[in-house]
Short mmCIF file of C-alpha atoms and ligand atoms in Angstrom, two decimals:
data_model
loop_
_atom_site.label_atom_id
_atom_site.label_comp_id
_atom_site.label_asym_id
_atom_site.label_seq_id
_atom_site.Cartn_x
_atom_site.Cartn_y
_atom_site.Cartn_z
CA MET A 210 0.10 -0.03 -0.09
CA PRO A 211 1.92 2.96 -0.94
CA GLU A 212 0.14 5.76 0.37
CA LEU A 213 0.79 3.92 4.11
CA ASP A 214 4.01 5.12 5.59
CA LEU A 215 4.90 3.55 9.30
CA PRO A 216 6.86 6.40 10.95
CA GLN A 217 7.84 4.02 13.94
CA ARG A 218 9.89 2.09 11.24
CA GLN A 219 13.00 4.44 11.23
CA ALA A 220 16.11 3.19 12.85
CA THR A 221 16.40 4.24 16.33
CA ASP A 222 19.63 5.90 15.65
CA ALA A 223 18.17 8.10 13.26
CA LEU A 224 15.83 9.93 15.76
CA MET A 225 18.02 12.57 17.06
CA LEU A 226 20.22 14.60 14.32
CA THR A 227 23.47 16.01 15.21
CA GLY A 228 25.83 18.53 13.36
CA PHE A 229 23.12 21.16 13.95
CA TRP A 230 22.22 24.06 16.15
CA TYR A 231 19.78 23.81 18.52
CA ARG A 232 17.85 25.85 21.42
CA ALA A 233 19.19 25.18 24.66
CA LEU A 234 17.65 27.80 27.26
CA PRO A 235 15.61 31.12 27.04
CA ALA A 236 18.54 33.99 27.25
CA ASP A 237 16.88 35.69 29.99
CA ARG A 238 16.98 32.72 32.35
CA VAL A 239 20.76 32.62 31.63
CA HIS A 240 22.59 34.56 34.46
CA ARG A 241 26.20 35.77 34.63
CA ASN A 242 28.24 34.12 36.78
CA ARG A 243 25.84 31.31 37.46
CA LEU A 244 25.43 27.91 36.09
CA HIS A 245 22.27 26.38 34.63
CA LYS A 246 21.25 22.53 33.65
CA ALA A 247 19.93 21.88 30.34
CA THR A 248 19.55 18.34 28.33
CA LEU A 249 19.95 18.27 24.56
CA LEU A 250 20.01 15.20 22.38
CA ASP A 251 20.66 13.18 25.89
CA ILE A 252 23.04 15.05 26.32
CA PRO A 253 23.43 16.55 29.92
CA LEU A 254 24.70 20.44 29.70
CA VAL A 255 25.83 23.07 32.06
CA LEU A 256 24.92 26.10 30.49
CA GLY A 257 26.08 29.93 31.86
CA ARG A 258 27.65 33.62 31.09
CA ASP A 259 31.01 34.73 31.86
CA ARG A 260 32.06 37.77 33.29
CA ILE A 261 31.25 40.09 30.21
CA GLY A 262 27.97 38.20 29.65
CA GLN A 263 29.18 35.49 27.01
CA PRO A 264 27.23 32.56 26.85
CA PHE A 265 29.10 29.04 26.96
CA ALA A 266 28.15 25.42 27.28
CA LEU A 267 30.09 22.23 28.81
CA ARG A 268 29.40 18.87 29.11
CA ASP A 269 27.85 18.21 32.69
CA ALA A 270 30.24 15.54 33.36
CA CYS A 271 33.96 16.28 34.56
CA PRO A 272 36.26 14.51 32.03
CA HIS A 273 38.02 13.15 35.29
CA ARG A 274 35.57 10.81 36.83
CA GLY A 275 32.57 12.29 35.76
CA MET A 276 31.03 14.68 38.57
CA PRO A 277 28.30 16.85 37.21
CA LEU A 278 30.41 20.58 36.67
CA ASN A 279 26.90 22.29 37.45
CA CYS A 280 27.93 21.13 41.36
CA GLY A 281 31.23 23.33 40.67
CA LYS A 282 32.29 26.58 41.50
CA PHE A 283 32.62 29.07 38.61
CA ASP A 284 34.00 32.45 38.98
CA GLY A 285 33.06 34.13 35.75
CA GLU A 286 36.12 33.00 33.94
CA ASN A 287 37.05 28.94 35.01
CA LEU A 288 34.69 26.67 36.28
CA GLU A 289 36.24 24.29 39.25
CA CYS A 290 34.91 20.65 39.56
CA GLY A 291 33.39 20.45 43.20
CA TYR A 292 35.28 16.65 43.46
CA HIS A 293 39.31 17.25 43.02
CA GLY A 294 39.09 20.80 41.94
CA TRP A 295 40.26 20.57 38.21
CA GLN A 296 39.50 23.52 36.37
CA PHE A 297 38.55 24.05 32.98
CA ASP A 298 38.14 26.94 30.56
CA VAL A 299 34.41 27.61 30.47
CA HIS A 300 34.43 28.60 26.31
CA ASN A 301 36.61 25.66 24.98
CA GLY A 302 36.34 23.31 27.96
CA GLN A 303 40.83 23.37 28.41
CA CYS A 304 42.05 21.95 31.61
CA GLN A 305 43.58 25.03 33.28
CA LEU A 306 44.69 23.34 36.58
CA ILE A 307 44.81 20.09 38.63
CA PRO A 308 45.50 20.85 42.07
CA SER A 309 46.71 17.46 43.41
CA LEU A 310 49.86 17.43 40.75
CA THR A 311 53.41 17.90 42.25
CA PRO A 312 55.70 20.10 40.74
CA ASP A 313 57.84 17.25 39.57
CA GLN A 314 54.60 15.52 37.87
CA ASN A 315 54.39 16.35 34.50
CA LEU A 316 51.22 15.42 33.23
CA LYS A 317 50.15 17.79 30.23
CA VAL A 318 47.02 19.55 31.78
CA ASP A 319 46.01 21.68 28.62
CA ARG A 320 45.76 18.70 26.61
CA ILE A 321 42.74 17.51 28.85
CA TYR A 322 39.34 19.03 27.74
CA ALA A 323 35.94 19.02 29.33
CA GLY A 324 33.33 18.72 26.52
CA SER A 325 32.68 22.31 25.12
CA TYR A 326 30.12 23.13 22.63
CA PRO A 327 29.86 26.18 20.65
CA CYS A 328 27.35 28.76 22.12
CA GLN A 329 25.61 31.74 20.46
CA GLU A 330 22.90 33.95 21.58
CA GLN A 331 20.36 34.72 18.97
CA ASP A 332 16.62 36.26 18.94
CA ALA A 333 15.88 35.58 22.75
CA PHE A 334 17.60 32.03 23.19
CA VAL A 335 21.01 30.48 23.66
CA TRP A 336 21.42 28.18 20.86
CA VAL A 337 24.08 25.22 21.10
CA PHE A 338 25.66 23.45 18.27
CA ILE A 339 25.64 19.33 18.96
CA PRO A 340 28.40 18.22 16.28
CA ASP A 341 28.68 14.68 15.65
CA PRO A 342 29.78 11.80 17.91
CA GLY A 343 33.33 11.86 17.78
CA PRO A 344 35.65 9.03 18.24
CA SER A 345 35.32 7.49 21.77
CA GLY A 346 37.61 8.28 24.19
CA ALA A 347 36.78 11.85 25.14
CA GLY A 348 38.63 14.14 27.21
CA PHE A 349 41.08 14.72 24.76
CA THR A 350 39.12 16.66 22.22
CA PRO A 351 38.66 20.56 21.61
CA PRO A 352 35.56 21.85 20.91
CA ALA A 353 33.81 21.52 17.15
CA GLU A 354 33.70 24.13 14.31
CA PRO A 355 30.27 24.69 13.66
CA PRO A 356 29.54 25.02 9.54
CA GLU A 357 27.39 27.89 10.35
CA GLU A 358 25.95 30.69 12.72
CA ALA A 359 22.72 29.48 14.72
CA PRO A 360 19.41 30.46 12.87
CA GLN A 361 17.82 33.64 12.72
CA ILE A 362 14.58 34.81 12.64
CA GLU A 363 13.87 36.54 9.57
CA LYS A 364 12.93 40.71 10.17
CA PHE A 365 11.97 42.87 7.67
CA SER A 366 12.59 46.06 9.63
CA GLY A 367 15.19 47.51 12.15
CA LYS A 368 12.32 48.32 14.74
CA TYR A 369 10.39 45.28 16.00
CA LYS A 370 9.16 43.20 19.20
CA LEU A 371 9.95 39.83 19.73
CA ALA A 372 8.32 37.53 22.32
CA TYR A 373 8.89 33.64 23.22
CA LEU A 374 6.88 30.90 24.40
CA GLN A 375 7.84 27.35 25.36
CA ALA A 376 6.19 23.67 26.18
CA ASP A 377 7.38 20.52 26.92
CA MET A 378 6.12 17.46 25.32
CA PRO A 379 6.00 14.34 26.34
CA VAL A 380 6.82 12.79 22.90
CA SER A 381 9.69 12.15 20.52
CA ILE A 382 11.15 14.62 18.49
CA ASP A 383 9.24 12.70 15.45
CA HIS A 384 5.92 13.09 17.05
CA GLY A 385 6.40 16.63 18.01
CA ILE A 386 7.69 17.67 14.54
CA ILE A 387 4.82 15.92 12.40
CA GLY A 388 2.58 17.18 15.09
CA LEU A 389 3.40 20.58 14.30
CA MET A 390 3.29 20.59 10.60
CA ASP A 391 0.10 18.63 10.70
CA PRO A 392 -2.87 20.43 8.91
CA ALA A 393 -6.00 18.02 9.53
CA HIS A 394 -5.72 18.50 13.51
CA GLY A 395 -6.74 22.23 13.71
CA PRO A 396 -10.51 22.31 13.75
CA PHE A 397 -10.37 19.29 16.43
CA VAL A 398 -7.53 20.62 18.55
CA HIS A 399 -7.67 24.16 18.05
CA GLN A 400 -11.34 24.98 18.90
CA ALA A 401 -12.58 28.22 20.17
CA TRP A 402 -15.56 30.39 19.74
CA TRP A 403 -13.16 33.24 18.72
CA TRP A 404 -11.26 31.26 16.53
CA ARG A 405 -13.36 28.70 14.69
CA SER A 406 -15.82 25.62 15.13
CA PRO A 407 -15.65 22.20 13.59
CA HIS A 408 -18.41 23.45 11.27
CA SER A 409 -15.74 25.82 9.50
CA ILE A 410 -13.86 22.83 7.89
CA HIS A 411 -13.68 23.44 4.22
CA GLU A 412 -11.43 22.16 1.52
CA LYS A 413 -7.84 23.63 1.11
CA LYS A 414 -5.53 23.41 -1.74
CA LYS A 415 -1.82 24.24 -0.89
CA ASN A 416 1.14 24.55 -3.43
CA PHE A 417 4.32 22.92 -1.68
CA GLU A 418 8.07 23.47 -3.29
CA PRO A 419 11.71 22.08 -2.38
CA ILE A 420 13.89 24.30 -0.60
CA PRO A 421 17.42 23.29 0.42
CA GLY A 422 16.68 20.61 3.56
CA GLY A 423 13.11 21.01 3.41
CA PHE A 424 9.91 22.30 2.11
CA ARG A 425 8.07 25.21 1.56
CA MET A 426 4.34 26.41 1.45
CA SER A 427 4.51 28.83 -1.22
CA ALA A 428 3.54 32.42 -0.85
CA HIS A 429 -0.38 32.55 -0.79
CA THR A 430 -3.06 34.39 0.71
CA PRO A 431 -4.02 33.17 4.16
CA SER A 432 -7.11 31.17 4.62
CA SER A 433 -9.58 33.44 5.97
CA ASN A 434 -10.60 31.79 9.15
CA SER A 435 -7.38 32.16 11.51
CA ALA A 436 -7.05 34.96 13.94
CA PRO A 437 -3.76 36.66 13.25
CA TYR A 438 -4.97 37.40 9.69
CA LYS A 439 -8.37 38.64 10.74
CA LEU A 440 -6.60 41.18 12.62
CA LEU A 441 -4.05 41.79 9.93
CA ARG A 442 -6.96 42.84 7.66
CA LEU A 443 -7.58 45.92 10.00
CA TYR A 444 -4.24 47.22 8.83
CA ALA A 445 -4.16 45.78 5.30
CA ASP A 446 -6.25 45.07 2.21
CA ALA A 447 -7.24 41.25 2.34
CA ASP A 448 -5.23 40.54 -1.12
CA SER A 449 -2.15 42.06 -0.41
CA ILE A 450 -1.55 39.94 2.65
CA THR A 451 0.65 37.03 1.86
CA THR A 452 2.47 34.36 4.10
CA THR A 453 5.12 31.44 3.58
CA ILE A 454 5.68 28.64 5.99
CA ASP A 455 9.04 26.90 5.42
CA PHE A 456 10.27 23.57 7.23
CA VAL A 457 13.93 22.89 7.35
CA LEU A 458 15.82 20.19 8.86
CA PRO A 459 16.46 19.22 11.87
CA ASN A 460 13.45 21.27 13.30
CA LEU A 461 13.03 24.52 12.13
CA ARG A 462 9.44 26.02 11.10
CA THR A 463 9.28 29.26 9.73
CA GLU A 464 6.29 31.57 9.33
CA THR A 465 6.30 35.03 7.40
CA ILE A 466 3.10 36.84 6.91
CA ARG A 467 3.66 40.29 4.99
CA ALA A 468 1.32 43.30 4.65
CA GLY A 469 2.52 45.97 2.63
CA LYS A 470 5.32 47.47 5.18
CA TYR A 471 3.82 45.38 8.01
CA TRP A 472 5.10 41.87 8.89
CA PHE A 473 4.93 39.14 11.59
CA SER A 474 7.52 36.51 11.68
CA SER A 475 8.17 33.42 13.58
CA LEU A 476 10.62 30.83 14.11
CA THR A 477 9.39 27.68 15.91
CA THR A 478 11.57 24.60 16.96
CA VAL A 479 11.16 21.42 18.17
CA THR A 480 14.11 20.51 20.26
CA PRO A 481 14.99 16.91 21.48
CA ILE A 482 15.41 16.51 25.12
CA SER A 483 15.68 12.91 25.27
CA ARG A 484 14.33 10.23 22.99
CA SER A 485 10.94 10.39 24.34
CA HIS A 486 10.70 14.19 25.37
CA CYS A 487 10.99 17.10 23.12
CA ARG A 488 10.12 20.84 23.61
CA ILE A 489 8.53 23.82 21.69
CA ASP A 490 9.93 26.78 21.25
CA VAL A 491 8.30 29.84 19.25
CA VAL A 492 9.90 32.93 19.00
CA ALA A 493 7.82 35.79 17.22
CA ALA A 494 8.99 39.01 15.73
CA TRP A 495 6.62 41.62 14.60
CA ASN A 496 6.39 45.33 13.65
CA LEU A 497 2.60 45.33 13.59
CA PHE A 498 0.74 46.84 16.35
CA ARG A 499 3.96 47.98 18.13
CA TRP A 500 1.85 51.27 19.34
CA VAL A 501 -0.81 49.26 20.48
CA PRO A 502 -0.31 47.92 23.79
CA PHE A 503 -2.68 45.53 24.07
CA VAL A 504 -2.33 43.75 20.69
CA PRO A 505 0.78 42.02 21.50
CA ASN A 506 -0.55 40.54 24.67
CA LEU A 507 -3.44 39.25 22.88
CA LEU A 508 -1.29 37.85 20.15
CA LYS A 509 0.93 36.19 22.75
CA PHE A 510 -2.34 34.84 24.26
CA VAL A 511 -3.68 33.43 21.26
CA PHE A 512 -0.26 31.53 20.94
CA ALA A 513 -0.06 30.49 23.84
CA LYS A 514 -3.82 28.69 23.85
CA PHE A 515 -2.51 27.10 20.63
CA VAL A 516 0.55 25.88 21.90
CA GLU A 517 -1.22 24.70 25.04
CA GLN A 518 -3.81 22.89 23.30
CA ASP A 519 -0.87 21.12 21.33
CA ARG A 520 1.03 20.08 24.42
CA ARG A 521 -2.18 18.61 25.97
CA THR A 522 -3.00 16.77 23.11
CA MET A 523 0.55 15.51 22.76
CA GLU A 524 0.20 14.60 26.56
CA LEU A 525 -2.86 12.06 25.79
CA GLN A 526 -0.94 10.70 22.56
CA ALA A 527 1.71 9.75 24.62
CA GLU A 528 -0.27 7.41 26.54
CA GLY A 529 -1.61 5.86 23.47
CA LEU A 530 1.89 5.43 22.19
CA LYS A 531 3.19 3.97 24.96
CA HIS A 532 2.33 0.36 23.82
CA ASN A 533 4.21 1.01 20.27
CA PRO A 534 0.91 0.62 18.15
CA HIS A 535 0.97 0.47 14.31
CA LEU A 536 0.73 4.04 13.05
CA MET A 537 -0.33 5.07 9.49
CA LEU A 538 0.20 8.54 7.33
CA ILE A 539 -2.32 9.02 4.70
CA ASP A 540 -2.20 11.18 1.60
CA ASP A 541 -2.53 14.29 1.15
CA ALA A 542 -2.77 15.49 4.97
CA ASP A 543 -0.14 13.59 5.97
CA ARG A 544 2.15 14.09 3.20
CA PRO A 545 4.23 16.72 4.75
CA ALA A 546 4.98 14.51 7.72
CA LYS A 547 6.34 11.79 5.21
CA TRP A 548 8.79 14.50 3.50
CA TYR A 549 9.95 15.04 6.80
CA PHE A 550 10.89 11.13 7.39
CA GLN A 551 12.11 10.91 3.86
CA LEU A 552 14.14 14.27 4.27
CA LYS A 553 16.15 12.93 7.48
CA ALA A 554 16.41 9.18 5.56
CA ALA A 555 18.32 11.35 2.85
CA HIS A 556 20.06 13.48 4.96
CA LEU A 557 21.72 10.52 6.83
CA GLU A 558 22.13 8.55 3.40
CA ALA A 559 24.14 11.59 2.15
CA LYS A 560 26.16 11.86 5.75
CA ARG A 561 27.03 8.24 5.38
CA THR A 562 27.84 8.28 1.84
CA GLY A 563 29.75 11.63 1.63
CA THR A 564 27.62 12.66 -1.44
CA GLU A 565 24.87 15.58 -1.83
CA MET A 566 21.69 14.82 -0.39
CA LYS A 567 18.92 13.64 -2.83
CA HIS A 568 15.92 15.76 -2.23
CA PRO A 569 12.55 13.90 -1.82
CA LEU A 570 10.60 16.41 -3.42
CA PRO A 571 11.12 16.29 -7.07
CA GLY A 572 9.68 19.94 -7.48
CA PRO A 573 6.38 22.06 -6.79
CA VAL A 574 3.46 19.77 -5.72
CA THR A 575 -0.06 20.73 -4.86
CA LEU A 576 -1.67 19.09 -1.87
CA LYS A 577 -5.30 19.10 -1.04
CA TRP A 578 -6.93 18.55 2.50
CA ARG A 579 -10.19 19.61 4.48
CA SER A 580 -9.47 21.77 7.78
S1 FES B 862 35.95 14.32 39.03
FE1 FES B 862 36.11 16.28 38.53
S2 FES B 862 38.25 16.87 39.48
FE2 FES B 862 37.97 14.71 39.68
FE1 FE2 B 863 -1.28 22.42 16.65
#
């Protein structure tokens, strides 16, 4: 049956993709001279900011005997492990001092590294680059060089507002992502009297096209039954409003709405925390309504409501998934989910063979569904 695909048939090592930037913590929660714990892709991390506010991320396990480094002492420059006092430079993880060494012992301290991860602050979040796993025998590896900068939200004017919200989802990264791109759950999960009812369900037709590492729902006039667009119509001619939605590996969903000189842009990520947990972070930027104090709050309220509805649904779904049921993906409503699995497979295959990634979308495609 070619129209059925079984998402759980993925090889288990294909679940969480390395070699990408991931959002670790909201920037306003990472404080100077303090240590914070975070987990990404099952890797325990300790994050902080040095004396001048520069963020850093280390593996939260001392390379000596595994003591969590977040229990150590941090002076704004070096982190001292709480067990035997080894000290590490927080930005590259290099060992600076082993207090137990006597002057005639010539162990090369500077060859020892605590795992250190490239770290960048971007649009309200501290991002961490998770490299491909290196050869075993850690403890002697300097930090990886990320191939590019951490992702940024696209902005179309100098002045804008920025807001974020987060939700923990007790499902694997794959279910988190396909839940995010799934067009058919809207009328059932996101009902509200001020938004839409199940009766508003109608046939939709959308064009998609391949883009590097992902796909785009091509620029179109947004659907008439969604709230941000209803608001936007107060500002601009309905026909001048266009929106594009991109998905790019490993986990980036970008939505851009433009109406004349006004714009609204969001970058939503689904971050793998462990094999069975992920977290959704929505960061939005906009130049609309900047002078109306009430509208940004309303928008945040609408988004928070949405994300909470998704979170609650996935919490329930996790119950059903516990017993590893057989699942299916149907055309056309689940086609984006199929593309996601195909993109992942193509990415991993390209990496394995050292060749160019073969994009699963041959060209533009039109999908139809009712929602
Ligand atoms: S475990 Fe960290 S210094 Fe020994
Ligand atoms: Fe949703």
